[in-house]
CSV table of C-alpha atoms and ligand atoms in Angstrom, one decimal:
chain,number,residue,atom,x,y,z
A,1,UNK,CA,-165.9,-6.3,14.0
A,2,UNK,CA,-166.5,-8.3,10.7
A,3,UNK,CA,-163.2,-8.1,8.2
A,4,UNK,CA,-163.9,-5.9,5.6
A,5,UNK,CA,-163.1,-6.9,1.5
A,6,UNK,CA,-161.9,-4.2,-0.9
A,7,UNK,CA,-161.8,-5.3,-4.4
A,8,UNK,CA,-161.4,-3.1,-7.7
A,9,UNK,CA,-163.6,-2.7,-11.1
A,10,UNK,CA,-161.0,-4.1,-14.1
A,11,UNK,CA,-161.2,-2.3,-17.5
A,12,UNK,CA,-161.0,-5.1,-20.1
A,13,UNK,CA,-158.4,-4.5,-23.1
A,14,UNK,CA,-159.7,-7.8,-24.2
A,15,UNK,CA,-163.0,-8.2,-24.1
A,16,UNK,CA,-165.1,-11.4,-23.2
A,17,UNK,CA,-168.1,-12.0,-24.7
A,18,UNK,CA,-169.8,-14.8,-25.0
A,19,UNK,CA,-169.7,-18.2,-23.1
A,20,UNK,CA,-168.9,-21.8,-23.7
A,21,UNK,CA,-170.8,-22.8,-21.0
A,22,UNK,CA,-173.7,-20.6,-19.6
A,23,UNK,CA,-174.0,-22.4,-16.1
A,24,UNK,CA,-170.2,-22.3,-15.3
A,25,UNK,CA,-169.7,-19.0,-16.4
A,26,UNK,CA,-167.1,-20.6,-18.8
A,27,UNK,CA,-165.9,-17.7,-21.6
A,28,UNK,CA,-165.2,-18.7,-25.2
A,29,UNK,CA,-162.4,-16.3,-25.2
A,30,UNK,CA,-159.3,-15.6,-23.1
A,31,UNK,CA,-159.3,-12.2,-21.9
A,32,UNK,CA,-156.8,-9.0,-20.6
A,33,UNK,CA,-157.6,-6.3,-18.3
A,34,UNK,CA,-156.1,-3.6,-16.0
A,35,UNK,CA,-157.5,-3.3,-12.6
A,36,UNK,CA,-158.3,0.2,-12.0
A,37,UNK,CA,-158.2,2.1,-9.1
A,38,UNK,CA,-161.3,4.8,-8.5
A,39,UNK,CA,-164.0,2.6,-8.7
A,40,UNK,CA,-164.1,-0.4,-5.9
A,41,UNK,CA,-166.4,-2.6,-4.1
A,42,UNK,CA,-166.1,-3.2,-0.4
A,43,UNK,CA,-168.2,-5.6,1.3
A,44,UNK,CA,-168.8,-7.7,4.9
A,45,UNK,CA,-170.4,-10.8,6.1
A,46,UNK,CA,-172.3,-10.6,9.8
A,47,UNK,CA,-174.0,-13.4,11.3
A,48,UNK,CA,-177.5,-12.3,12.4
A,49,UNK,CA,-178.3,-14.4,15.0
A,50,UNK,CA,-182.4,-14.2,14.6
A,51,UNK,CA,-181.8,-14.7,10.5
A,52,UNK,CA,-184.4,-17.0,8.8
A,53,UNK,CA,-182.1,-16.8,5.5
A,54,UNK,CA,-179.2,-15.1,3.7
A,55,UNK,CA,-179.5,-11.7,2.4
A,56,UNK,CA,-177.5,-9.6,0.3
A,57,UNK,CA,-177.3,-5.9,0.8
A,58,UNK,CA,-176.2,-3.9,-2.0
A,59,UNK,CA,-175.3,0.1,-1.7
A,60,UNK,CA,-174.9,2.7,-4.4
A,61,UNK,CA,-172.9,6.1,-4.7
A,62,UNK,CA,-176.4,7.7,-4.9
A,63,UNK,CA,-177.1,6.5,-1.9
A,64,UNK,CA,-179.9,3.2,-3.0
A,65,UNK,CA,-180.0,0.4,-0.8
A,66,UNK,CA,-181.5,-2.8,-2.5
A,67,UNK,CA,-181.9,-6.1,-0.9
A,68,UNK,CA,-181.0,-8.9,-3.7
A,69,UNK,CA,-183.8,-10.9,-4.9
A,70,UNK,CA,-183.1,-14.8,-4.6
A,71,UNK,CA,-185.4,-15.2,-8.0
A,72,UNK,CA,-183.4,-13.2,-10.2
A,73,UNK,CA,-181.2,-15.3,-12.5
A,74,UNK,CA,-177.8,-13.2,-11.7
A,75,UNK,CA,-178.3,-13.0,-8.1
A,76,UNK,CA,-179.6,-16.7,-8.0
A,77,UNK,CA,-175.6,-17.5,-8.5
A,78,UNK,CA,-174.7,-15.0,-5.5
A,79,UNK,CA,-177.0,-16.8,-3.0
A,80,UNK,CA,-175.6,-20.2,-4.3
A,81,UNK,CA,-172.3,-19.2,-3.6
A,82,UNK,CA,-173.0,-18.8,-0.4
A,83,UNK,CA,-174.4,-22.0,0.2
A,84,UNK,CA,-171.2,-23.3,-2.0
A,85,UNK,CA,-168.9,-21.5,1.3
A,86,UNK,CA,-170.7,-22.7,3.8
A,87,UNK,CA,-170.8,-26.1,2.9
A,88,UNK,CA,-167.8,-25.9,2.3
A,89,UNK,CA,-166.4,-24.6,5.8
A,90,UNK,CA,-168.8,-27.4,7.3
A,91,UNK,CA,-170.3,-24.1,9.3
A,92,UNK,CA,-173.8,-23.2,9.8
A,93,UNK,CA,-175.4,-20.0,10.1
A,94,UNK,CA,-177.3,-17.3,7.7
A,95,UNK,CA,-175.4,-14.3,7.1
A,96,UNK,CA,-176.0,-11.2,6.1
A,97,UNK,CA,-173.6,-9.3,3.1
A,98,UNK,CA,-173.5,-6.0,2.9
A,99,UNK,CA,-171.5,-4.0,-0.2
A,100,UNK,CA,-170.9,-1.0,-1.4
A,101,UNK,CA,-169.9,0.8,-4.8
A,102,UNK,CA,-167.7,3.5,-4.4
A,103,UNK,CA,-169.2,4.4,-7.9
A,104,UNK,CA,-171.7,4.0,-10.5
A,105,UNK,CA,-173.4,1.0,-10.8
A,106,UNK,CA,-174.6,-1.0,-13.7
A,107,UNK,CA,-173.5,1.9,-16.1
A,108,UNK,CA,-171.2,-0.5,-17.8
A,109,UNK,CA,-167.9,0.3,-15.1
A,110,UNK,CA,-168.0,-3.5,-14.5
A,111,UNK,CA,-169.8,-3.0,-11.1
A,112,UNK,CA,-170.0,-6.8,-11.5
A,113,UNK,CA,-167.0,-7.5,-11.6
A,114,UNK,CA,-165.9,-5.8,-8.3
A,115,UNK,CA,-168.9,-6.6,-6.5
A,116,UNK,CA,-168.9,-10.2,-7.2
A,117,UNK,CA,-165.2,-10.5,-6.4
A,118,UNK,CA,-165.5,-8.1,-2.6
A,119,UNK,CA,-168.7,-10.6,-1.6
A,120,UNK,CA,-166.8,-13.7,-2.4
A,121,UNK,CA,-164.1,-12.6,-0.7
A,122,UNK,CA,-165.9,-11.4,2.4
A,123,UNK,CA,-167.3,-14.8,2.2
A,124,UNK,CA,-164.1,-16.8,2.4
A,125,UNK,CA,-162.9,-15.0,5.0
A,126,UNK,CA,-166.1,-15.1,7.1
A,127,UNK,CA,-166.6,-18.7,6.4
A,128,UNK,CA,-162.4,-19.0,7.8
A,129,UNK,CA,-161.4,-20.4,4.6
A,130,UNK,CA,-158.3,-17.7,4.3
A,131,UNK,CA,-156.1,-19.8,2.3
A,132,UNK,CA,-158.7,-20.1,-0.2
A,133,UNK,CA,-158.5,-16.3,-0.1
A,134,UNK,CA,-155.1,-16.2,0.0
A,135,UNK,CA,-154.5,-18.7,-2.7
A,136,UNK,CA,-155.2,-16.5,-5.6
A,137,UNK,CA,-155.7,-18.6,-8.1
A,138,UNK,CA,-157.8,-20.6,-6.4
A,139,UNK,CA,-159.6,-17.8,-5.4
A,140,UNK,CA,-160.2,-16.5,-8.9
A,141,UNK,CA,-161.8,-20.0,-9.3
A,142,UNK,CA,-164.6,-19.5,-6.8
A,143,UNK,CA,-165.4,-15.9,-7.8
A,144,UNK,CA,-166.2,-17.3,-11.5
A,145,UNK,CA,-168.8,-19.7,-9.5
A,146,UNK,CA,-170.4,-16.4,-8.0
A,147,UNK,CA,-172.1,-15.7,-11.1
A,148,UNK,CA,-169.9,-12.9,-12.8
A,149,UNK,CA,-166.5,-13.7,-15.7
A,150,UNK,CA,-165.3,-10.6,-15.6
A,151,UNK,CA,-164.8,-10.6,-11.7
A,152,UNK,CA,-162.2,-13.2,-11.5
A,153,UNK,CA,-159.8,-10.5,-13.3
A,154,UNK,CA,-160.4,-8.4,-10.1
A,155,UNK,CA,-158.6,-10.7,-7.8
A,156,UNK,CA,-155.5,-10.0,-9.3
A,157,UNK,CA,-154.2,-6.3,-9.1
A,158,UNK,CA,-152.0,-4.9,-12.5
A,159,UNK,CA,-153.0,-6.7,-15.2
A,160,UNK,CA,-154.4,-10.0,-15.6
A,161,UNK,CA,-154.9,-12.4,-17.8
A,162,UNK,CA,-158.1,-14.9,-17.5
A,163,UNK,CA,-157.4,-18.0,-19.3
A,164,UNK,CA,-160.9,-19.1,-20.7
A,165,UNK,CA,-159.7,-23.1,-19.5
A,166,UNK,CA,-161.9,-25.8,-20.8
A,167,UNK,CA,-163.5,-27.1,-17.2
A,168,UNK,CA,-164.0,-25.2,-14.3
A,169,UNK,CA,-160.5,-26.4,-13.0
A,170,UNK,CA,-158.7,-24.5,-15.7
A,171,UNK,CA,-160.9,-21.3,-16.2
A,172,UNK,CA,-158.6,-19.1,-13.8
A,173,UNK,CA,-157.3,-15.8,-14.1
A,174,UNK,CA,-153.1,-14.8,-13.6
A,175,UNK,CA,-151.4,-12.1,-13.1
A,176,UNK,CA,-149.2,-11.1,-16.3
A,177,UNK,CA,-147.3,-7.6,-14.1
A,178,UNK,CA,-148.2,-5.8,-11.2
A,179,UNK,CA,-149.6,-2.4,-10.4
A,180,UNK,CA,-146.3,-1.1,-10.4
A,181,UNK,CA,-145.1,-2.6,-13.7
A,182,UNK,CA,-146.6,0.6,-15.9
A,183,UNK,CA,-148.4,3.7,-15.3
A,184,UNK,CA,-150.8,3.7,-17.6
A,185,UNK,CA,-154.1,6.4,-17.1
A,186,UNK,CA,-157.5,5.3,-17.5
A,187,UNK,CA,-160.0,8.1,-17.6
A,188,UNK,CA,-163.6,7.0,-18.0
A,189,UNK,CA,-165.5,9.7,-20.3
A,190,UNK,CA,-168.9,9.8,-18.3
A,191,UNK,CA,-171.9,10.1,-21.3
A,192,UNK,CA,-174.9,8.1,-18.9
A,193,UNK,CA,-175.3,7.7,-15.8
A,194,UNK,CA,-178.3,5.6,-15.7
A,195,UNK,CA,-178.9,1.7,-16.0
A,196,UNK,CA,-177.2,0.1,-19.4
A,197,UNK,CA,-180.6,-0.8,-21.2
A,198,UNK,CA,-179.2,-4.6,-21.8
A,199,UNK,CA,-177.4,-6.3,-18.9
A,200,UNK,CA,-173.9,-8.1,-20.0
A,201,UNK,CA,-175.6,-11.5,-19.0
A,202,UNK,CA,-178.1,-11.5,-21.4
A,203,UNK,CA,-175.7,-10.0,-24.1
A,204,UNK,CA,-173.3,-13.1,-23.7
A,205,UNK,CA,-176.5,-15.4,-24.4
A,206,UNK,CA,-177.3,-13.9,-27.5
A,207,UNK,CA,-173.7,-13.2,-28.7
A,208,UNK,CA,-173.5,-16.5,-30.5
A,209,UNK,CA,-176.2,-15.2,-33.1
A,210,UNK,CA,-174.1,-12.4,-34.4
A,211,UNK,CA,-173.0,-13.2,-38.2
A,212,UNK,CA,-169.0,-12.2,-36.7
A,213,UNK,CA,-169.4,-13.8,-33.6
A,214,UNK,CA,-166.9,-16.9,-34.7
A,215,UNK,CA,-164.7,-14.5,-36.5
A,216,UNK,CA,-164.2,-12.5,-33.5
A,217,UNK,CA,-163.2,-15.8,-31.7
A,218,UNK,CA,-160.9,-16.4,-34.2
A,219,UNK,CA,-159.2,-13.3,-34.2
A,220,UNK,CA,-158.7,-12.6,-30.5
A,221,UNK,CA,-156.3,-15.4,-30.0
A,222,UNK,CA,-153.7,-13.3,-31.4
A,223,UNK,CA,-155.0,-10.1,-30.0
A,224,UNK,CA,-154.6,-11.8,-26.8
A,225,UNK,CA,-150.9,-12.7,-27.5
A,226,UNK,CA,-150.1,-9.0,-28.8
A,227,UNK,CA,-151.7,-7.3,-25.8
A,228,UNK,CA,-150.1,-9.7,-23.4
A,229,UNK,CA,-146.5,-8.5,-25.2
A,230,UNK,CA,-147.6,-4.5,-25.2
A,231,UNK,CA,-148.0,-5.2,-21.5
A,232,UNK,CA,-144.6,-6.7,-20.9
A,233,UNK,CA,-142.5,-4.8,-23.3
A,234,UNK,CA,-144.7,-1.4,-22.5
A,235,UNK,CA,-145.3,-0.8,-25.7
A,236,UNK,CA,-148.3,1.7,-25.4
A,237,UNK,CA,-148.8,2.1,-29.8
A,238,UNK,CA,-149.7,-1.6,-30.1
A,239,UNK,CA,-151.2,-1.8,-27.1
A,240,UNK,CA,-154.0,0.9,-28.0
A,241,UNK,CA,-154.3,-0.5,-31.8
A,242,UNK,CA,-155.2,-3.5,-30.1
A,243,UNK,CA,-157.3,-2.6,-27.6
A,244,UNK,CA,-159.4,-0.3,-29.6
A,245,UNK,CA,-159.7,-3.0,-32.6
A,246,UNK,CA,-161.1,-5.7,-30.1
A,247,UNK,CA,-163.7,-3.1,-28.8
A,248,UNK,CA,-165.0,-2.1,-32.0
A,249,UNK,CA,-165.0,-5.5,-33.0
A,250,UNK,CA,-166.8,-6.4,-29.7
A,251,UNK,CA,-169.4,-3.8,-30.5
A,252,UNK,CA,-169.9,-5.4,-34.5
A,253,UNK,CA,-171.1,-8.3,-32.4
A,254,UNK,CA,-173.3,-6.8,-30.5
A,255,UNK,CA,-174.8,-4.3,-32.8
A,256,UNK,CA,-175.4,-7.6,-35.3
A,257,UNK,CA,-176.5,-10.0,-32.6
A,258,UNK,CA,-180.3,-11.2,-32.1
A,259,UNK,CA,-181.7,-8.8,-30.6
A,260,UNK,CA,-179.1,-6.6,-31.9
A,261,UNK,CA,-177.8,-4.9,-29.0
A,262,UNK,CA,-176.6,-1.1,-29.2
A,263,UNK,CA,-175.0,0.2,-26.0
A,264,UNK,CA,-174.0,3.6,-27.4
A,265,UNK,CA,-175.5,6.9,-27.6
A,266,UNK,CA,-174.3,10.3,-29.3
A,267,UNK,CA,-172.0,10.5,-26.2
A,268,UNK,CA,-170.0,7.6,-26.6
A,269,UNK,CA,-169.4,8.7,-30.7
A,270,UNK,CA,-168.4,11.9,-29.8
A,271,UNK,CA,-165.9,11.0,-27.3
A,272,UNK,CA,-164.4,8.7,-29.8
A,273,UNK,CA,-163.9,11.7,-32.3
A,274,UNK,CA,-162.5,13.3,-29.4
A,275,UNK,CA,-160.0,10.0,-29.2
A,276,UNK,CA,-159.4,10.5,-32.9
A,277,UNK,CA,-158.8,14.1,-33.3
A,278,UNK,CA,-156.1,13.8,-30.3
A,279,UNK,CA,-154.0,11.4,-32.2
A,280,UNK,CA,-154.4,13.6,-35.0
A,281,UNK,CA,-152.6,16.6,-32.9
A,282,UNK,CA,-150.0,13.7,-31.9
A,283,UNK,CA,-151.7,13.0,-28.2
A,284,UNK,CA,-151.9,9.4,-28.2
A,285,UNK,CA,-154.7,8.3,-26.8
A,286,UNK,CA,-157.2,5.4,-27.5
A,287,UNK,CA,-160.6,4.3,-26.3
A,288,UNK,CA,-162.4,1.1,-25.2
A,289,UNK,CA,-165.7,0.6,-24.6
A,290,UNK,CA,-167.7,-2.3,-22.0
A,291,UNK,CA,-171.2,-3.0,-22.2
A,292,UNK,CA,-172.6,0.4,-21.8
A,293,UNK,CA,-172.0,4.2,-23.1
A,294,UNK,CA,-169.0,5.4,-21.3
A,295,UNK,CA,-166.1,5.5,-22.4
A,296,UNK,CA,-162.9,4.6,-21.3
A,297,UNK,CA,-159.5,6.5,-22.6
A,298,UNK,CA,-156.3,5.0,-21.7
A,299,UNK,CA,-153.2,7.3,-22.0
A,300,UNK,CA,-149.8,7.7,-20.8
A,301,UNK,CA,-149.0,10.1,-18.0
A,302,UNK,CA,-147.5,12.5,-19.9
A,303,UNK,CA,-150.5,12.9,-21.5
A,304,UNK,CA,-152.7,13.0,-18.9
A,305,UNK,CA,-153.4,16.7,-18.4
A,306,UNK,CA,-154.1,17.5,-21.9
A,307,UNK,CA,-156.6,14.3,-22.0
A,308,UNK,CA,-158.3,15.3,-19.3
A,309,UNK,CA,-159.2,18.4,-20.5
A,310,UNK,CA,-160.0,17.7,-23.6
A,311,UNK,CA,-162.7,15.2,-22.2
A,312,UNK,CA,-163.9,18.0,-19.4
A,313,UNK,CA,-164.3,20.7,-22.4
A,314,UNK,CA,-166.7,17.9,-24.3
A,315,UNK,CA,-170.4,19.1,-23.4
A,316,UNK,CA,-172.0,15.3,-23.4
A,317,UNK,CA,-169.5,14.3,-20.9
A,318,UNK,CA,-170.6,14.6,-17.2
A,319,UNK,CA,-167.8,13.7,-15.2
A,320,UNK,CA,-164.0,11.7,-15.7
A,321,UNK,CA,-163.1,9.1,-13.2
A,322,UNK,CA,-159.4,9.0,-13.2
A,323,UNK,CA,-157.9,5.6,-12.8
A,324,UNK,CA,-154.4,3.5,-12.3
A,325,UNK,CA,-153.1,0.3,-12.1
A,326,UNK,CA,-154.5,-0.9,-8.5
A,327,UNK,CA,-153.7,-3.7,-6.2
A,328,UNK,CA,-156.2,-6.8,-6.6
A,329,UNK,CA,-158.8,-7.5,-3.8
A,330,UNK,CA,-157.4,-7.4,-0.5
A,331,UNK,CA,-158.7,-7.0,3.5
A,332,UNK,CA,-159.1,-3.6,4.6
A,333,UNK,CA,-159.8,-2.0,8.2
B,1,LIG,C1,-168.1,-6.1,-22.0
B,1,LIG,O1,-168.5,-10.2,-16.5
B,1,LIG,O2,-170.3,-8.5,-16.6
B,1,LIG,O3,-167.4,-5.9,-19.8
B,1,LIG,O4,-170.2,-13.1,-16.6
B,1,LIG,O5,-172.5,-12.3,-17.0
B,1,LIG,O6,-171.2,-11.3,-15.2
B,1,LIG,P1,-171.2,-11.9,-16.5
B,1,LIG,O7,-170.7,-10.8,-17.5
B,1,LIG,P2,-169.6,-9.7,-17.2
B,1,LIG,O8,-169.2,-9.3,-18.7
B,1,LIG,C2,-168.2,-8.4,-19.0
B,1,LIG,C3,-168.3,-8.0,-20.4
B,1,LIG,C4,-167.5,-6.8,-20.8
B,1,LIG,C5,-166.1,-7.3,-21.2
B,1,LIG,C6,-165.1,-7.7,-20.2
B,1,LIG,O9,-165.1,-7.1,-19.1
B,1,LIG,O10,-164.3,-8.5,-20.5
């Protein structure tokens, strides 16, 4: 029976956007993010033995099967990766990969990012290169190669640092504290269900053209080092100033960027007076937004329950996913 590859969506409470180097999926930021436990990607390798060529098998929650094209530009990187394993193994053989979301896909809940990492994972463990796998920093390395930034975050479980590096040597992610360290609650406001309008690919091509795009850059240095410390010190006040500043600011660039790209609708804005009047009545809670309309609110657990419901009683919002600190990518039965 092939070996089976569990790995997590991350929420990012840094952002990247934008790339130093479009081919190498090199960022021009560091980023932070929790990896989050409802919404996962598990995937397998077989080795057809009548196959002409690889193929890639992708699965929704609604129940779509689509077989990746080898002409578009994101999956291009996916194929390659392939032949990057194989080669590498010195093995021969097409394969077949099969994954699945355990939940929405392309609605801005960094599909991406877990789907990229579960198949390159899969991958090194079909292709017998386990200590790859097992190497996680090493591993992080090769999932940036599959085409997608944000998945190299997913290797790791807790939260994760991914140093943007200057080669692909030294573009890596880390683990800053484990799954264990905190308990902080992510609940993801559903407003949209359906495919974000611009894909986060094309947005990091064009984020250079926003008027605030260097500004950001400048700034997130620091916001890097001040979430890093809100991590380790749990301190959960800086932590949301922080993460909600580098998601509006994230946004500024978006909105201002040629094409200017605006991933919210009336659902995301009145989830995020939701956020506000919460604090107001002393809940503390605080949003971040990814390339699409839902929104994520991160509180403590105390809180939960009372977040929760104030989300559910919001008529825009379809459903909450309610997340955790997970584990990274890992084998499962
Ligand atoms: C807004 O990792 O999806 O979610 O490298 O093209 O695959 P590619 O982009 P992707 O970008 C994620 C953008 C983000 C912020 C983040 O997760 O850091």
């Amino acid at each position: 029976m092939a070996i089976r590859v569990m790995a997590p969506a991350n929420i990012a409470f840094v952002k990247y956007w934008g790339r130093a180097d479009h081919d190498l999926f090199l960022p021009t930021n560091s980023s932070i993010s929790m990896t989050v436990s409802g919404c996962s990607t598990t995937a397998f390798v077989t080795f057809p033995t009548d196959a002409k060529s690889d193929k890639i098998i992708k699965r929704s929650i609604s129940g779509l099967v689509t077989v990746l094209s080898q002409e578009d530009r994101k999956s291009r990187a996916l194929y390659a990766q392939i032949q990057r394993i194989r080669n590498l193994s010195g093995q021969k053989g097409f394969v077949t990969v099969d994954a699945t979301n355990n939940f929405l896909s392309d609605a801005g809940l960094a599909s991406s990012a877990s789907s990229f990492c579960a198949i390159t994972g899969a991958l090194l463990i079909a292709f017998g290169l386990r200590g790859i796998f097992d190497d996680k920093k090493e591993f992080s390395r090769y999932v940036r190669l599959a085409g997608s930034g944000s998945a190299v975050r997913s290797v790791y479980g807790g939260f994760v640092e991914w140093h943007k590096g200057h080669s692909c040597n030294t573009s890596v992610a880390e683990q800053l504290a484990d799954e264990h360290h905190w308990r902080l609650v992510d609940l993801i406001a559903i407003v949209q269900t359906e495919k974000k309008k611009h894909s986060s690919s094309f947005g990091h091509e064009v984020a250079k053209t926003s008027p605030f795009f260097e500004q950001r850059v400048s700034l997130v240095s620091d916001r890097v080092v001040g979430v890093r410390q809100s991590i380790l010190n749990k301190d959960f006040t800086q932590l949301g100033e922080l993460i909600e500043s580098d998601s509006d600011c994230m946004h500024q660039v978006m909105r201002t960027s040629n094409p200017s790209l605006n991933y919210w609708n009336d659902g995301t804005h009145k989830v995020m007076q939701k956020v506000f009047a919460l604090r107001n009545k002393g809940v503390e809670a605080y949003y971040t937004i990814d390339a699409g309309a839902n929104v994520h609110v991160l509180c403590q657990t105390n809180d939960m329950l009372s977040v929760h419901r104030a989300l559910k009683q919001l008529d825009v919002v379809s459903s909450v996913v309610v997340n955790g600190p997970a584990q990274g990518a890992k084998i499962v039965t």
